[in-house]
Amino acid sequence: MSIRAGIVVTGTEVLTGRVADANGPWLAERLRELGVDVGHVVVVGDRPADLRAALGFLEGTGVPLVVTTGGLGPTADDLTADVVGEYQGRPSSVDAALEQRIAAVVERLMALRGWRADAESTAAGVRKQARVPDGATVLEPVGTAPGLVVPPAEGRPGPVVLVLPGPPGELRGMWPAAVAAGPVATLLEGAPELRQATVRMWGTLEAQLAATLREAEPELGGLEITTCLREGELEIVTRYAPDAQPAYDRLVEVLTERHGDTVFSTGPDLDDVVAEALSGQGLTVATAESCTGGLLAGRLSARPGSSGYLLGGVTAYANSAKEALLDVPADLLARHGAVSAEVAAAMAEGARARFGADVGVGITGVAGPGGGTADKPVGTVHVCVVGPAGGVARALRLRGSRTAVRDRSVTMALHLLRELLVGGPPA
């Protein structure tokens, strides 16, 4: 049996969606790598009662470890350390030595950034961040906030609570020290391996996959299988203990037997498949984008080492930009319109020629919410990929918001790149 844990993400800004939760999923995956299965990620605002309720809920699930993130700053709404200490039956007090260390960090940051602040207010904030529950283990600050490992008071039941800062850079920088801290390290001793693997499909319907999994279910004991449909891709994510490896191998066999013509990866995601194909074949690529406004170039450049294959990209929204920057003929634009298969192909060839790339990609379309016509409604997009040995193209009619149309257009362009470079399911 794997060790179980729960996560509490604190912050009204996260609860309301003004800031996306970057910590909960990251922590869940890091814990999974250590053999810890996360059952719940709870997001609460900066309200002590809600944090206490979340801790109580997770304790009620029987987990031996709870990880909190956020609420460790110097301001009045940062209350996590005190609330956790109170919940664990450990009153908090100022650690004078820690106060001095935090003050030195704050002083260096203020000098480095040229900040000025009222000395009394700064000292009060430092003092607040140096409050430590009795008996807690202090994790040295990566920014200005220390982390804490707070076990329940002597004689009290409940989980160990690992208290980490909210800024992702600080949390991730503190993680090695957190898992090495005594109470946490003790919990992790002997944690069994928890494996996770992914099969990715393009073109199989969810209903078809569900039928396959139902038929194969007697052979798949010990597997926790989750399916997710994202922009036309089906991800089959499976978690399992090492002794269930034969069942997982059988799952891959079944998927390959039944849906092999749509399986494009048994590991790397689409972006990695394309990046590895370009790098492995020693090819370069350039992009020409209209409605997607550089999103494709952004995804291609997100991987380390992308400078080895991505030469550049052009965002050409206006027809004049398509003509001047990509050499799209004016008469072609006049005959077919900017949103057309012909112009997408000309943009791809233009990008390829301008940058001297092996492969060129062109995207043009109507992302909405306005601008559509009867012949070319919102969601009409043309994508073309051209390489040394030919090209592939698709005409799309996409539904959804402007953001959805743009994102799905980029995904289709990447699948066309994948199809041209390594084959597999047609995009």
Short mmCIF file of C-alpha atoms in Angstrom, two decimals:
data_model
loop_
_atom_site.label_atom_id
_atom_site.label_comp_id
_atom_site.label_asym_id
_atom_site.label_seq_id
_atom_site.Cartn_x
_atom_site.Cartn_y
_atom_site.Cartn_z
CA MET A 1 0.00 0.00 0.00
CA SER A 2 1.32 3.44 -0.88
CA ILE A 3 1.58 6.27 1.63
CA ARG A 4 -1.22 8.79 1.26
CA ALA A 5 -1.02 12.58 1.58
CA GLY A 6 -3.17 15.68 1.17
CA ILE A 7 -2.29 19.16 -0.05
CA VAL A 8 -3.74 22.51 1.03
CA VAL A 9 -3.12 25.47 -1.28
CA THR A 10 -3.85 28.73 0.50
CA GLY A 11 -4.50 32.13 -1.01
CA THR A 12 -7.64 34.01 -1.97
CA GLU A 13 -5.89 34.96 -5.22
CA VAL A 14 -5.65 31.26 -6.12
CA LEU A 15 -9.17 30.47 -4.93
CA THR A 16 -10.64 33.21 -7.14
CA GLY A 17 -8.54 32.27 -10.17
CA ARG A 18 -6.51 35.48 -10.38
CA VAL A 19 -3.42 33.31 -9.90
CA ALA A 20 -3.30 29.78 -11.32
CA ASP A 21 -2.33 27.01 -8.92
CA ALA A 22 1.20 26.05 -9.91
CA ASN A 23 1.97 24.29 -6.63
CA GLY A 24 -0.72 21.64 -6.09
CA PRO A 25 -0.05 19.62 -9.29
CA TRP A 26 3.72 20.03 -8.94
CA LEU A 27 3.68 18.76 -5.36
CA ALA A 28 1.38 15.87 -6.26
CA GLU A 29 3.80 14.67 -8.93
CA ARG A 30 6.88 15.11 -6.71
CA LEU A 31 5.16 13.13 -3.96
CA ARG A 32 4.15 10.44 -6.46
CA GLU A 33 7.81 10.07 -7.40
CA LEU A 34 8.51 9.37 -3.73
CA GLY A 35 5.80 6.71 -3.51
CA VAL A 36 3.19 9.00 -1.94
CA ASP A 37 -0.33 9.01 -3.39
CA VAL A 38 -2.15 12.35 -3.13
CA GLY A 39 -5.86 11.93 -2.60
CA HIS A 40 -6.95 15.57 -2.34
CA VAL A 41 -5.70 19.03 -3.28
CA VAL A 42 -7.79 21.57 -1.36
CA VAL A 43 -7.69 25.29 -2.23
CA VAL A 44 -8.75 27.74 0.49
CA GLY A 45 -8.75 31.50 0.85
CA ASP A 46 -6.80 33.47 3.43
CA ARG A 47 -9.25 32.73 6.21
CA PRO A 48 -8.11 30.89 9.35
CA ALA A 49 -11.40 29.03 9.78
CA ASP A 50 -11.23 27.67 6.24
CA LEU A 51 -7.63 26.54 6.66
CA ARG A 52 -8.53 24.79 9.92
CA ALA A 53 -11.48 23.12 8.20
CA ALA A 54 -9.24 21.91 5.37
CA LEU A 55 -6.73 20.46 7.84
CA GLY A 56 -9.57 18.74 9.67
CA PHE A 57 -10.98 17.31 6.47
CA LEU A 58 -7.62 15.86 5.41
CA GLU A 59 -6.95 14.47 8.87
CA GLY A 60 -10.33 12.77 8.63
CA THR A 61 -9.17 10.93 5.50
CA GLY A 62 -6.45 9.28 7.58
CA VAL A 63 -3.43 10.67 5.72
CA PRO A 64 -0.15 10.74 7.70
CA LEU A 65 1.16 13.78 5.79
CA VAL A 66 -0.39 17.12 4.83
CA VAL A 67 1.49 19.71 2.78
CA THR A 68 0.40 23.35 2.83
CA THR A 69 1.60 26.08 0.48
CA GLY A 70 1.29 29.82 0.87
CA GLY A 71 0.33 32.17 3.68
CA LEU A 72 3.85 32.61 5.07
CA GLY A 73 4.52 36.22 4.09
CA PRO A 74 4.86 39.28 6.33
CA THR A 75 1.34 40.67 5.79
CA ALA A 76 -1.70 40.38 8.03
CA ASP A 77 -3.46 37.83 5.80
CA ASP A 78 -0.50 35.41 5.95
CA LEU A 79 -1.66 33.18 8.81
CA THR A 80 -0.67 29.64 7.88
CA ALA A 81 2.15 29.14 10.40
CA ASP A 82 0.07 30.25 13.39
CA VAL A 83 -3.03 28.33 12.30
CA VAL A 84 -1.09 25.11 11.70
CA GLY A 85 0.70 25.48 15.04
CA GLU A 86 -2.59 26.01 16.82
CA TYR A 87 -4.18 23.06 14.99
CA GLN A 88 -1.31 20.78 15.96
CA GLY A 89 -1.47 21.89 19.60
CA ARG A 90 1.84 23.74 19.37
CA PRO A 91 1.75 27.44 20.35
CA SER A 92 3.98 29.73 18.29
CA SER A 93 6.66 32.14 19.42
CA VAL A 94 9.38 34.23 17.78
CA ASP A 95 12.64 32.39 17.10
CA ALA A 96 15.20 35.13 17.73
CA ALA A 97 17.98 33.51 15.70
CA LEU A 98 15.65 32.92 12.77
CA GLU A 99 14.46 36.52 13.05
CA GLN A 100 18.02 37.72 12.59
CA ARG A 101 18.56 35.48 9.56
CA ILE A 102 15.34 36.65 7.90
CA ALA A 103 16.20 40.28 8.66
CA ALA A 104 19.55 39.86 6.92
CA VAL A 105 17.82 38.38 3.86
CA VAL A 106 15.27 41.22 3.75
CA GLU A 107 18.03 43.82 4.12
CA ARG A 108 19.97 42.32 1.20
CA LEU A 109 16.86 42.19 -1.00
CA MET A 110 15.92 45.79 -0.24
CA ALA A 111 19.45 47.00 -1.01
CA LEU A 112 19.60 44.94 -4.21
CA ARG A 113 16.27 46.21 -5.50
CA GLY A 114 16.52 49.75 -4.22
CA TRP A 115 13.42 49.44 -2.04
CA ARG A 116 12.66 51.79 0.80
CA ALA A 117 10.34 50.89 3.63
CA ASP A 118 9.43 52.02 7.10
CA ALA A 119 11.88 50.37 9.49
CA GLU A 120 9.25 49.59 12.10
CA SER A 121 6.90 47.97 9.57
CA THR A 122 9.74 45.94 8.08
CA ALA A 123 10.81 44.71 11.51
CA ALA A 124 7.23 43.73 12.32
CA GLY A 125 6.98 41.71 9.10
CA VAL A 126 10.28 39.96 9.81
CA ARG A 127 9.18 39.17 13.35
CA LYS A 128 5.93 37.70 12.04
CA GLN A 129 7.76 35.41 9.61
CA ALA A 130 10.03 34.23 12.44
CA ARG A 131 7.17 32.85 14.52
CA VAL A 132 7.66 29.11 14.88
CA PRO A 133 5.34 26.54 16.50
CA ASP A 134 6.89 24.89 19.53
CA GLY A 135 8.78 21.74 18.50
CA ALA A 136 8.60 22.43 14.76
CA THR A 137 11.53 21.88 12.40
CA VAL A 138 12.53 25.04 10.55
CA LEU A 139 13.40 24.88 6.85
CA GLU A 140 15.72 27.73 5.92
CA PRO A 141 14.19 30.42 3.69
CA VAL A 142 14.78 30.39 -0.03
CA GLY A 143 13.12 33.81 -0.24
CA THR A 144 12.17 35.46 3.03
CA ALA A 145 9.73 32.87 4.39
CA PRO A 146 10.97 29.78 6.24
CA GLY A 147 9.25 26.46 5.84
CA LEU A 148 8.13 24.34 8.78
CA VAL A 149 7.60 20.70 9.63
CA VAL A 150 4.98 20.59 12.37
CA PRO A 151 4.11 17.22 13.94
CA PRO A 152 1.09 16.93 16.23
CA ALA A 153 1.77 17.70 19.88
CA GLU A 154 2.80 14.83 22.12
CA GLY A 155 -0.10 12.49 22.71
CA ARG A 156 -2.25 13.96 19.93
CA PRO A 157 -3.21 12.01 16.82
CA GLY A 158 -3.01 13.44 13.34
CA PRO A 159 -0.71 13.96 10.38
CA VAL A 160 2.63 15.68 10.16
CA VAL A 161 2.05 19.04 8.46
CA LEU A 162 4.72 20.30 6.08
CA VAL A 163 4.36 24.07 5.67
CA LEU A 164 5.89 25.53 2.50
CA PRO A 165 5.90 29.03 0.97
CA GLY A 166 3.57 29.97 -1.89
CA PRO A 167 5.90 31.43 -4.55
CA PRO A 168 6.70 28.44 -6.79
CA GLY A 169 10.40 29.26 -7.01
CA GLU A 170 10.73 29.33 -3.24
CA LEU A 171 8.67 26.18 -2.75
CA ARG A 172 10.66 24.20 -5.32
CA GLY A 173 13.96 25.46 -3.99
CA MET A 174 12.98 24.32 -0.50
CA TRP A 175 11.67 20.89 -1.56
CA PRO A 176 14.91 18.88 -1.15
CA ALA A 177 15.32 20.15 2.42
CA ALA A 178 11.64 19.49 3.12
CA VAL A 179 11.72 15.81 2.18
CA ALA A 180 15.02 15.34 4.06
CA ALA A 181 13.66 16.85 7.29
CA GLY A 182 13.42 14.31 10.09
CA PRO A 183 9.66 13.75 10.50
CA VAL A 184 9.06 13.78 6.73
CA ALA A 185 12.03 11.55 5.96
CA THR A 186 10.80 9.07 8.57
CA LEU A 187 7.37 8.92 6.91
CA LEU A 188 8.93 8.37 3.49
CA GLU A 189 11.16 5.51 4.62
CA GLY A 190 10.00 2.33 2.98
CA ALA A 191 7.46 4.06 0.75
CA PRO A 192 6.78 1.70 -2.15
CA GLU A 193 7.43 2.74 -5.73
CA LEU A 194 4.39 4.23 -7.45
CA ARG A 195 4.81 4.09 -11.22
CA GLN A 196 3.03 6.25 -13.76
CA ALA A 197 2.95 5.88 -17.53
CA THR A 198 1.05 7.52 -20.38
CA VAL A 199 -0.26 6.39 -23.76
CA ARG A 200 -1.31 9.15 -26.15
CA MET A 201 -3.80 8.76 -29.00
CA TRP A 202 -5.00 10.98 -31.80
CA GLY A 203 -8.24 9.99 -33.51
CA THR A 204 -9.80 7.45 -31.13
CA LEU A 205 -13.16 8.40 -29.65
CA GLU A 206 -13.60 8.23 -25.89
CA ALA A 207 -16.50 5.82 -26.33
CA GLN A 208 -14.32 3.47 -28.37
CA LEU A 209 -11.59 3.56 -25.74
CA ALA A 210 -14.12 2.97 -22.95
CA ALA A 211 -15.42 -0.13 -24.72
CA THR A 212 -11.89 -1.48 -25.11
CA LEU A 213 -11.08 -0.92 -21.44
CA ARG A 214 -14.30 -2.60 -20.32
CA GLU A 215 -13.54 -5.69 -22.37
CA ALA A 216 -9.95 -5.88 -21.11
CA GLU A 217 -10.78 -5.09 -17.48
CA PRO A 218 -10.27 -8.67 -16.16
CA GLU A 219 -6.65 -8.53 -17.36
CA LEU A 220 -5.89 -5.12 -15.89
CA GLY A 221 -5.99 -5.73 -12.16
CA GLY A 222 -3.89 -3.39 -10.03
CA LEU A 223 -4.00 -0.52 -12.51
CA GLU A 224 -5.49 2.89 -11.81
CA ILE A 225 -6.39 4.12 -15.30
CA THR A 226 -7.44 7.70 -16.00
CA THR A 227 -8.42 9.00 -19.43
CA CYS A 228 -8.38 12.63 -20.45
CA LEU A 229 -9.47 14.25 -23.73
CA ARG A 230 -7.55 17.42 -24.55
CA GLU A 231 -7.93 19.22 -27.86
CA GLY A 232 -8.60 15.98 -29.72
CA GLU A 233 -5.87 13.99 -27.97
CA LEU A 234 -6.72 11.12 -25.66
CA GLU A 235 -4.31 10.59 -22.79
CA ILE A 236 -4.44 7.29 -20.91
CA VAL A 237 -2.53 7.85 -17.67
CA THR A 238 -1.96 4.76 -15.54
CA ARG A 239 -0.60 4.52 -12.00
CA TYR A 240 0.45 1.18 -10.59
CA ALA A 241 2.75 -0.64 -8.18
CA PRO A 242 5.75 -2.54 -9.59
CA ASP A 243 4.01 -5.92 -9.16
CA ALA A 244 1.33 -4.72 -11.60
CA GLN A 245 3.84 -4.16 -14.41
CA PRO A 246 2.61 -7.25 -16.36
CA ALA A 247 -0.93 -5.84 -16.27
CA TYR A 248 0.33 -2.51 -17.59
CA ASP A 249 2.28 -4.24 -20.36
CA ARG A 250 -0.94 -6.02 -21.29
CA LEU A 251 -2.79 -2.70 -21.35
CA VAL A 252 -0.31 -1.30 -23.86
CA GLU A 253 -0.67 -4.46 -25.96
CA VAL A 254 -4.47 -4.14 -25.96
CA LEU A 255 -4.37 -0.47 -26.91
CA THR A 256 -1.88 -1.18 -29.68
CA GLU A 257 -3.89 -4.14 -30.98
CA ARG A 258 -7.21 -2.29 -30.97
CA HIS A 259 -6.15 1.29 -31.68
CA GLY A 260 -2.60 1.09 -32.96
CA ASP A 261 -3.37 3.33 -35.90
CA THR A 262 -4.11 6.19 -33.50
CA VAL A 263 -1.36 5.70 -30.87
CA PHE A 264 1.32 8.32 -31.46
CA SER A 265 3.26 8.01 -28.20
CA THR A 266 3.73 5.67 -25.25
CA GLY A 267 5.55 8.30 -23.24
CA PRO A 268 6.59 11.74 -24.53
CA ASP A 269 3.92 14.37 -25.13
CA LEU A 270 3.24 15.88 -28.54
CA ASP A 271 5.68 18.77 -28.11
CA ASP A 272 8.46 16.38 -27.11
CA VAL A 273 7.70 14.04 -30.01
CA VAL A 274 8.09 16.94 -32.46
CA ALA A 275 11.18 18.33 -30.74
CA GLU A 276 12.87 14.92 -30.68
CA ALA A 277 12.01 14.35 -34.35
CA LEU A 278 13.47 17.68 -35.43
CA SER A 279 16.60 17.20 -33.33
CA GLY A 280 17.04 13.56 -34.26
CA GLN A 281 16.74 14.23 -37.98
CA GLY A 282 18.85 17.38 -37.86
CA LEU A 283 16.04 19.49 -39.31
CA THR A 284 15.15 23.15 -38.77
CA VAL A 285 11.73 24.77 -38.72
CA ALA A 286 10.28 28.27 -39.15
CA THR A 287 6.73 29.47 -38.55
CA ALA A 288 4.34 31.94 -40.17
CA GLU A 289 1.28 32.71 -38.05
CA SER A 290 -1.72 34.94 -38.46
CA CYS A 291 -4.63 34.10 -36.12
CA THR A 292 -2.42 32.26 -33.59
CA GLY A 293 -0.18 35.29 -33.12
CA GLY A 294 3.05 33.44 -32.33
CA LEU A 295 1.61 30.72 -30.09
CA LEU A 296 3.12 27.96 -32.24
CA ALA A 297 6.58 29.52 -32.10
CA GLY A 298 6.10 29.83 -28.35
CA ARG A 299 5.39 26.12 -27.94
CA LEU A 300 8.25 25.13 -30.22
CA SER A 301 10.68 27.33 -28.27
CA ALA A 302 9.54 26.14 -24.82
CA ARG A 303 11.84 23.10 -24.78
CA PRO A 304 15.49 23.43 -23.75
CA GLY A 305 17.70 23.14 -26.81
CA SER A 306 15.02 24.51 -29.15
CA SER A 307 17.56 26.89 -30.68
CA GLY A 308 18.99 23.82 -32.39
CA TYR A 309 15.92 23.42 -34.61
CA LEU A 310 13.73 26.56 -34.40
CA LEU A 311 15.14 29.30 -36.60
CA GLY A 312 12.39 31.86 -36.07
CA GLY A 313 8.83 32.88 -36.71
CA VAL A 314 6.76 35.66 -38.22
CA THR A 315 3.43 36.91 -36.91
CA ALA A 316 1.81 38.36 -40.02
CA TYR A 317 -1.71 39.53 -39.24
CA ALA A 318 -2.26 42.13 -41.94
CA ASN A 319 -2.21 41.22 -45.62
CA SER A 320 0.54 43.81 -46.09
CA ALA A 321 2.69 41.92 -43.56
CA LYS A 322 2.02 38.63 -45.34
CA GLU A 323 3.18 40.21 -48.59
CA ALA A 324 6.21 42.05 -47.20
CA LEU A 325 7.51 39.52 -44.70
CA LEU A 326 6.50 36.21 -46.27
CA ASP A 327 6.31 37.03 -49.97
CA VAL A 328 2.69 35.95 -50.22
CA PRO A 329 1.58 37.20 -53.66
CA ALA A 330 -0.97 40.01 -53.59
CA ASP A 331 -3.01 38.39 -56.36
CA LEU A 332 -3.19 35.15 -54.33
CA LEU A 333 -4.64 37.10 -51.38
CA ALA A 334 -7.06 38.86 -53.71
CA ARG A 335 -8.27 35.65 -55.35
CA HIS A 336 -8.59 33.39 -52.31
CA GLY A 337 -8.61 35.68 -49.30
CA ALA A 338 -6.23 35.65 -46.35
CA VAL A 339 -8.04 32.70 -44.76
CA SER A 340 -7.50 30.00 -47.35
CA ALA A 341 -5.53 26.85 -48.01
CA GLU A 342 -3.59 28.64 -50.72
CA VAL A 343 -2.44 31.43 -48.42
CA ALA A 344 -1.55 29.01 -45.60
CA ALA A 345 0.66 27.12 -48.06
CA ALA A 346 2.24 30.35 -49.30
CA MET A 347 2.91 31.41 -45.71
CA ALA A 348 4.58 28.08 -44.94
CA GLU A 349 6.77 28.35 -48.04
CA GLY A 350 7.50 31.98 -47.22
CA ALA A 351 8.66 31.17 -43.69
CA ARG A 352 10.79 28.32 -44.98
CA ALA A 353 12.44 30.53 -47.59
CA ARG A 354 12.91 33.59 -45.38
CA PHE A 355 14.65 31.69 -42.62
CA GLY A 356 16.34 29.05 -44.78
CA ALA A 357 14.59 26.33 -42.79
CA ASP A 358 14.00 22.72 -43.77
CA VAL A 359 10.35 22.89 -42.67
CA GLY A 360 7.88 25.77 -42.80
CA VAL A 361 4.51 26.05 -41.06
CA GLY A 362 1.70 28.40 -42.02
CA ILE A 363 -1.48 29.12 -40.01
CA THR A 364 -4.25 31.50 -41.01
CA GLY A 365 -7.84 31.65 -39.80
CA VAL A 366 -10.75 33.42 -38.13
CA ALA A 367 -10.38 33.06 -34.36
CA GLY A 368 -13.42 35.19 -33.51
CA PRO A 369 -15.56 36.20 -31.90
CA GLY A 370 -16.11 38.48 -34.90
CA GLY A 371 -14.82 38.52 -38.46
CA GLY A 372 -16.58 35.45 -39.77
CA THR A 373 -18.62 35.22 -42.96
CA ALA A 374 -21.07 32.73 -44.40
CA ASP A 375 -18.29 31.07 -46.38
CA LYS A 376 -15.66 31.41 -43.67
CA PRO A 377 -17.36 31.38 -40.27
CA VAL A 378 -15.57 31.89 -36.99
CA GLY A 379 -13.39 28.85 -36.36
CA THR A 380 -12.30 28.45 -39.98
CA VAL A 381 -8.56 27.80 -39.92
CA HIS A 382 -6.10 26.58 -42.53
CA VAL A 383 -2.82 24.96 -41.51
CA CYS A 384 -0.02 23.85 -43.81
CA VAL A 385 3.37 22.25 -43.12
CA VAL A 386 5.92 22.03 -45.91
CA GLY A 387 9.17 20.06 -45.80
CA PRO A 388 11.90 18.88 -48.15
CA ALA A 389 9.83 15.95 -49.42
CA GLY A 390 6.41 17.59 -49.65
CA GLY A 391 3.78 18.83 -47.29
CA VAL A 392 0.57 18.19 -45.40
CA ALA A 393 -2.35 20.56 -44.87
CA ARG A 394 -5.71 20.68 -43.11
CA ALA A 395 -8.80 22.87 -43.32
CA LEU A 396 -10.45 23.17 -39.90
CA ARG A 397 -13.83 24.26 -38.60
CA LEU A 398 -13.28 24.70 -34.89
CA ARG A 399 -15.77 25.53 -32.16
CA GLY A 400 -15.28 27.38 -28.92
CA SER A 401 -13.86 30.64 -27.72
CA ARG A 402 -11.14 32.66 -29.40
CA THR A 403 -8.62 31.11 -27.02
CA ALA A 404 -9.87 27.60 -27.80
CA VAL A 405 -9.67 28.15 -31.57
CA ARG A 406 -6.13 29.48 -31.32
CA ASP A 407 -4.92 26.71 -29.02
CA ARG A 408 -6.50 23.96 -31.10
CA SER A 409 -5.00 25.40 -34.27
CA VAL A 410 -1.53 25.21 -32.74
CA THR A 411 -2.14 21.63 -31.61
CA MET A 412 -3.18 20.70 -35.14
CA ALA A 413 -0.06 22.35 -36.55
CA LEU A 414 2.10 20.31 -34.19
CA HIS A 415 0.32 17.11 -35.19
CA LEU A 416 0.90 17.94 -38.85
CA LEU A 417 4.57 18.44 -38.03
CA ARG A 418 4.57 15.09 -36.24
CA GLU A 419 2.83 13.42 -39.19
CA LEU A 420 5.31 14.86 -41.68
CA LEU A 421 8.38 14.00 -39.60
CA VAL A 422 7.64 10.59 -38.07
CA GLY A 423 4.32 9.42 -39.47
CA GLY A 424 1.73 7.87 -37.21
CA PRO A 425 -1.95 8.80 -37.00
CA PRO A 426 -2.89 11.39 -39.63
CA ALA A 427 -3.62 14.81 -38.17
#
